[in-house]
Coordinates of C-alpha atoms in Angstrom, one line a residue:
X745 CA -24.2 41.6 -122.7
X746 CA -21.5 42.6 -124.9
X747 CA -23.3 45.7 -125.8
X748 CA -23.8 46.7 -123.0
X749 CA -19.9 46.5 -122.0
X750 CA -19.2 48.1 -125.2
X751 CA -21.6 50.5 -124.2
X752 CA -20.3 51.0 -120.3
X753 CA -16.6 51.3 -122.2
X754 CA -17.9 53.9 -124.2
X755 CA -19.4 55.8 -121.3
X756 CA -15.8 55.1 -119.1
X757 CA -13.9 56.4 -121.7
X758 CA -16.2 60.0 -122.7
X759 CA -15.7 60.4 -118.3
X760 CA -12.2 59.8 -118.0
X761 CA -11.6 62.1 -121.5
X762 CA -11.7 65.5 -120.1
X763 CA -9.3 64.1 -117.1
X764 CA -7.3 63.0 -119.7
X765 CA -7.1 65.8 -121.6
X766 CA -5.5 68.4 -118.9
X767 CA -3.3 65.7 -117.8
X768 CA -1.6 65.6 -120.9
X769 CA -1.8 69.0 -121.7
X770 CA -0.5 70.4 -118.4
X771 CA 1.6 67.9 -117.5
X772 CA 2.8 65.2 -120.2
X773 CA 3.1 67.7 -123.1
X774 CA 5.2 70.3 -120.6
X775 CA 7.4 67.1 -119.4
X776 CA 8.2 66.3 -123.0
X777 CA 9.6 69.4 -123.9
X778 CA 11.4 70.5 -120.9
X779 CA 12.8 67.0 -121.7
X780 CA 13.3 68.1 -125.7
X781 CA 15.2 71.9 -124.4
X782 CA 17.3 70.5 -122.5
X783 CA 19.3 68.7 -125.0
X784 CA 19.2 72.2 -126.8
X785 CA 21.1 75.7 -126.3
X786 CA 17.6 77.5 -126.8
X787 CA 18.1 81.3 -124.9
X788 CA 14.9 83.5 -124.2
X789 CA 14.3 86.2 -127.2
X790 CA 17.0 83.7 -129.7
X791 CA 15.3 83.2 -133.0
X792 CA 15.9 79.3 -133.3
X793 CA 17.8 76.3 -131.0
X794 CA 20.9 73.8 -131.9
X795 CA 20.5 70.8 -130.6
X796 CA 23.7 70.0 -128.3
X797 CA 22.8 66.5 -127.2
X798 CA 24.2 65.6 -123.6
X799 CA 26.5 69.3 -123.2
X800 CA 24.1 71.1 -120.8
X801 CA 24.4 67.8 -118.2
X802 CA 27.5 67.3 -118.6
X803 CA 28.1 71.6 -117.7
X804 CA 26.0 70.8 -114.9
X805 CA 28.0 68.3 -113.4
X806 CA 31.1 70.9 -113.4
X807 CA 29.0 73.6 -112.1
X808 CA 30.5 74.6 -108.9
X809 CA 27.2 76.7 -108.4
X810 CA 24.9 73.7 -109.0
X811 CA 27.1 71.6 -106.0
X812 CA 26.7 74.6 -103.6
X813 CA 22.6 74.8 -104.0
X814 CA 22.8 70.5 -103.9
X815 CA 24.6 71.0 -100.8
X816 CA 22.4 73.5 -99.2
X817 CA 19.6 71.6 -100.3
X818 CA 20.3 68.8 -98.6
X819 CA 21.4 70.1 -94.8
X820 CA 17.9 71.9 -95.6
X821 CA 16.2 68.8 -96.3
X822 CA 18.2 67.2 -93.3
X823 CA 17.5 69.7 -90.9
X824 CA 13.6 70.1 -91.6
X825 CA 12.4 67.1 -92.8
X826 CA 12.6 64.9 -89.5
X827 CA 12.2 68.3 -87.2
X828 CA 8.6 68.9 -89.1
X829 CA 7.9 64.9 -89.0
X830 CA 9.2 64.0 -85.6
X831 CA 8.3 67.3 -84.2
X832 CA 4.2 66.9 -85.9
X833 CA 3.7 63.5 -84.5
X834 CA 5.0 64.2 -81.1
X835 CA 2.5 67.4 -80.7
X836 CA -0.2 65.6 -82.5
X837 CA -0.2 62.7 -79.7
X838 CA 0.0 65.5 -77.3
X839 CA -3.2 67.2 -79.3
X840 CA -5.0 64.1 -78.9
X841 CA -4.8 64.1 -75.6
X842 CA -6.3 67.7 -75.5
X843 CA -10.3 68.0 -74.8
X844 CA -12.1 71.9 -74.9
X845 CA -8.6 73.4 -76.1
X846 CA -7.6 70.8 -79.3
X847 CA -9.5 72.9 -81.6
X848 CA -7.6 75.9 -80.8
X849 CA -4.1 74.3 -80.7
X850 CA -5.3 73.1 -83.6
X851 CA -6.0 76.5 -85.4
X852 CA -2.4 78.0 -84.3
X853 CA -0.7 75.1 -85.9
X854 CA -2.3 75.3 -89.4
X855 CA -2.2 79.3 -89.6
X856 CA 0.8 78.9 -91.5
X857 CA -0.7 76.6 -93.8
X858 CA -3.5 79.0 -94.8
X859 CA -1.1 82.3 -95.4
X860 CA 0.2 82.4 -98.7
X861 CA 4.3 82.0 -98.8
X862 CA 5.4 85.6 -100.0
X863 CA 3.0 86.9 -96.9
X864 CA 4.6 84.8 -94.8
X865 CA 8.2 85.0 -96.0
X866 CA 7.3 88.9 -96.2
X867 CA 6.4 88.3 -92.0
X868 CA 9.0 86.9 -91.3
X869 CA 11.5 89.6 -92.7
X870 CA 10.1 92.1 -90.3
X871 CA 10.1 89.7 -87.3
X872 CA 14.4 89.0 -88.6
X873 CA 15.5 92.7 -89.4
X874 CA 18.3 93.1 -87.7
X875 CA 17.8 96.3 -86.6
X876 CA 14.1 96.6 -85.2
X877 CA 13.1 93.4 -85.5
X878 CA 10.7 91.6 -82.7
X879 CA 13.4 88.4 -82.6
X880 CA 16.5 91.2 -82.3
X881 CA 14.5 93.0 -79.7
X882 CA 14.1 90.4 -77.5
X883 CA 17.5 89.2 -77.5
X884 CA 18.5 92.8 -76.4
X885 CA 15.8 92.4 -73.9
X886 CA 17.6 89.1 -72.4
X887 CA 20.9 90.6 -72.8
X888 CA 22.4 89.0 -76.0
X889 CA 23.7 90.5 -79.0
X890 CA 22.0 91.3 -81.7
X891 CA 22.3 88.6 -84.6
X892 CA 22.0 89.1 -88.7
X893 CA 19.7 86.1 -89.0
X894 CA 19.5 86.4 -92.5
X895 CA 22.6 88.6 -93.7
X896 CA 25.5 86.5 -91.4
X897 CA 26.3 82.7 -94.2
X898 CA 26.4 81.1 -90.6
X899 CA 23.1 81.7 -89.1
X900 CA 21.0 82.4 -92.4
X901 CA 20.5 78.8 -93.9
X902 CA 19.6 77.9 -90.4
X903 CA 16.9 80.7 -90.0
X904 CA 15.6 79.1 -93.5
X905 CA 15.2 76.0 -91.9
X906 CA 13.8 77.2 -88.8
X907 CA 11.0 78.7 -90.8
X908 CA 10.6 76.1 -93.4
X909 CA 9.9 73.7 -89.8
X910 CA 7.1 76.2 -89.2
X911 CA 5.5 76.2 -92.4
X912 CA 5.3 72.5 -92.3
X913 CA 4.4 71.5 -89.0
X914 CA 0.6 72.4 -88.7
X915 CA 0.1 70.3 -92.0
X916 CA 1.7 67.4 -90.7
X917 CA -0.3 67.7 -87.3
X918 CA -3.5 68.0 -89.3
X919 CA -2.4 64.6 -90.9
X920 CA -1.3 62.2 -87.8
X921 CA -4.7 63.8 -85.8
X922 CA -6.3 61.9 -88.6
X923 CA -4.1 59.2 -88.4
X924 CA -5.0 59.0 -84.4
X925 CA -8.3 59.2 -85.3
X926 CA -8.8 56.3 -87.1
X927 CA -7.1 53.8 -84.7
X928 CA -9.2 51.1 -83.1
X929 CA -9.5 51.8 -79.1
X930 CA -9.4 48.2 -78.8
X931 CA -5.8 47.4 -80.3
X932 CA -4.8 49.6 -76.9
X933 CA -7.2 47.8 -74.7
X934 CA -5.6 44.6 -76.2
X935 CA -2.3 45.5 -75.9
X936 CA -2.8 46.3 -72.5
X937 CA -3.8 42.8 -71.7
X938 CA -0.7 42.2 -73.2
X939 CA 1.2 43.9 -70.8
X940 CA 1.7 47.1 -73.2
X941 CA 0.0 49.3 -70.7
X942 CA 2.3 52.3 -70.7
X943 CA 3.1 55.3 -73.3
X944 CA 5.9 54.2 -74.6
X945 CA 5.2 50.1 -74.7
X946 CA 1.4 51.8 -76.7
X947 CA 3.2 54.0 -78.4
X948 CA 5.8 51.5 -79.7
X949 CA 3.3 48.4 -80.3
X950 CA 0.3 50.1 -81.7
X951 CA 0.0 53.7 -82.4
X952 CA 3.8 53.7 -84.9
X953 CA 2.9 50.6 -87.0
X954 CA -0.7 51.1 -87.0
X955 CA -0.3 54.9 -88.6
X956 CA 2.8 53.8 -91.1
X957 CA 0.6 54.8 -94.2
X958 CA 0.3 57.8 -92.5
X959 CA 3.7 58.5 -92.0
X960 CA 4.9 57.1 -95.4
X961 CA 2.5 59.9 -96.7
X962 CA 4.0 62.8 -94.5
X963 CA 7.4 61.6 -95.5
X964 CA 7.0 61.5 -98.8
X965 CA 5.2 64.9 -99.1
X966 CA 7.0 67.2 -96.6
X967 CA 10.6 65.6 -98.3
X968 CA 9.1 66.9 -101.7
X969 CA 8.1 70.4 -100.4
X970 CA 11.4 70.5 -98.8
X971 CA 13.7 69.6 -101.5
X972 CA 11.1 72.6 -103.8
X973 CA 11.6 75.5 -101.2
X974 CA 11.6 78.2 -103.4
X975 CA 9.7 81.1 -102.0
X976 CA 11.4 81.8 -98.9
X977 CA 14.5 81.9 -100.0
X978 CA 13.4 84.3 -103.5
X979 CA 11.9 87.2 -101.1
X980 CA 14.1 86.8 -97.9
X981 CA 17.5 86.0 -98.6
X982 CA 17.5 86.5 -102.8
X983 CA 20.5 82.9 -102.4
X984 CA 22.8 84.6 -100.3
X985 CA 24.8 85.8 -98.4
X986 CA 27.5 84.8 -100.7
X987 CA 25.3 81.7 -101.6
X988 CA 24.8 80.3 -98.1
X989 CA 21.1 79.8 -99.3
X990 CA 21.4 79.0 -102.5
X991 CA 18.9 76.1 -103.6
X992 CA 18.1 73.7 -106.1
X993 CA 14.7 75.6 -107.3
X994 CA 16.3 79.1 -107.1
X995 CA 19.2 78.5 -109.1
X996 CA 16.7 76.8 -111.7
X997 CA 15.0 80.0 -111.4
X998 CA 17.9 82.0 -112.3
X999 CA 19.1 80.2 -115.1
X1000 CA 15.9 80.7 -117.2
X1001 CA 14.7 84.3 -115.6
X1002 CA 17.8 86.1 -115.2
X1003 CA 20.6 84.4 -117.3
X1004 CA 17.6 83.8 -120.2
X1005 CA 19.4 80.3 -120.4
X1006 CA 16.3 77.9 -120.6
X1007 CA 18.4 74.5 -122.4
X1008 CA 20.4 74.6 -118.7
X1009 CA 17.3 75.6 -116.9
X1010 CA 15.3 72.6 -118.4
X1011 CA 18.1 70.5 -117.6
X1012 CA 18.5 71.4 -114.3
X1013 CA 14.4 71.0 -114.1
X1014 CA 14.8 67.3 -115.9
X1015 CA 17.7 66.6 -112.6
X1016 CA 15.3 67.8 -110.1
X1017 CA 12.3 65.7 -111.2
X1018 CA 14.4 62.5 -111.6
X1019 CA 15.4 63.5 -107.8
X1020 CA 12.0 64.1 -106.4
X1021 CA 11.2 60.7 -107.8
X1022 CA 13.7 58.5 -107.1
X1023 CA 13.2 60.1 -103.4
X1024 CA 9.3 58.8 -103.3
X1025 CA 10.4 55.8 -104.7
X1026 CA 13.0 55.1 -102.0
X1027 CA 10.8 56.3 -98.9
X1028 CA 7.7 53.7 -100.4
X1029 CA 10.1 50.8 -100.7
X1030 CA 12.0 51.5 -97.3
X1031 CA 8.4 51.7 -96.0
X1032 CA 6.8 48.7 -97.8
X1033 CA 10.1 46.9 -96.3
X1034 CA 9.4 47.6 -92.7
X1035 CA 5.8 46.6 -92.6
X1036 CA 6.8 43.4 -94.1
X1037 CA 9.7 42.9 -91.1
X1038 CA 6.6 44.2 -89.0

């Protein structure tokens, strides 16, 4: 009997080895020594590094450009986050409801998902040009003026966000229909005898606690891909104007491709991990907490 443990160990372990291997090869061995630049002054195309300790975190903290991209991050983050998760569940119980023409609601919502992001960020600049733009040309149509979506700091941050809603919503549809899909038709038929017999009251009682791990899921993930919007902003609005949409992942993006300085960029890269976690983290335990008050 032992042998044969030993044996099935053996087995486990020669499985799980190639696994292994890329995991720490593309990711641990890369964490560790973004981890090891940052406490350095390394430049792209210098010869060596001095190790500087804490300096490039502590020139981070009185970086008046890193505040402005933390601030625009989060009004994009708290713009498009519960537009794309509010917004997907609403239209996904409306989907449901849908017979012959679901799967073509269906296919609209996810075309974004399948485009690639400089195709569609490339799309969208035609559709915003201020000058013959389709958006520009219907609000002559209607009788408005003409509006610099992307080239006016008041209105181009915004338009981000209005996109970045876009590019998310069809994913998140895709993932409360399969939510829907899996709830019991009797937990309605029960509530019902229960006197839950309306939208709302069903809506409330059974379909919002029963697709939780759902949601915790679509939090989680569309929070993350908002707080990493990178391509958007890189082919539409380059951070400005006058840094209006400057973000967290193009200013990294900067420092190591166009200032060459990679100890701040790995710093700055070290930041935005620890923020992307501790964000998971809070959204599972605020989560974990309300199923256990449910």
């Amino acid at each position: 009997m032992n042998a044969d443990l030993r044996h099935r160990r053996r087995v486990g372990a020669l499985l799980a080895l190639p696994g292994a291997t890329l995991l720490l090869a593309l990711l641990i061995l890369p964490s560790i020594a973004v981890l090891a630049l940052s406490f350095t002054d390394y430049q792209f195309g210098m010869p060596g590094a001095v190790f500087v300790g804490w300096r490039q975190y502590a020139a981070l903290g009185s970086d008046a450009g890193l505040r402005n991209s933390l601030a625009n991050t989060a009004l994009y983050v708290a713009i498009v986050a519960p537009v794309s998760i509010g917004g997907a569940l609403w239209l996904a119980v409306l989907l449901q409801r849908q017979g012959r023409l679901r799967p073509l609601f269906q296919t609209v919502f996810f075309l974004p998902v399948t485009a690639t992001l400089v195709a569609m960020a490339t799309a969208w600049e035609v559709v915003l040009h201020p000058s013959f733009g389709i958006a520009n040309t219907a609000l002559s149509w209607l009788g408005f003026e003409r509006l610099r979506f992307l080239t006016d700091p008041s209105t181009a941050l915004g338009t981000l966000a209005a996109i970045g809603v876009w590019k998310m919503l069809g994913y998140n549809i895709l993932l409360f229909l399969a939510g829907l899909a899996t709830i019991d038709r009797q937990l309605y038929e029960a509530a019902a005898l229960d006197g839950a017999d309306r939208g709302w009251s069903r809506f409330t009682l059974v379909t919002l606690p029963t697709l939780a791990p759902v949601t915790l899921f679509v939090t989680v993930i569309t929070l993350i891909r908002s707080v990493s919007e990178f391509e958007t902003v890189a082919v539409l609005t380059q951070g400005g104007p006058s840094g209006a949409t400057e973000m967290l992942l193009y200013t990294l993006y900067q420092q190591a491709f166009r200032y060459f300085d990679v100890g701040a960029a790995a710093a700055l890269a070290v930041v935005f991990l620890l923020l992307v976690g501790l964000l998971s983290i809070l959204q599972v335990r605020f989560f974990d907490r309300g199923g256990a008050h449910g």
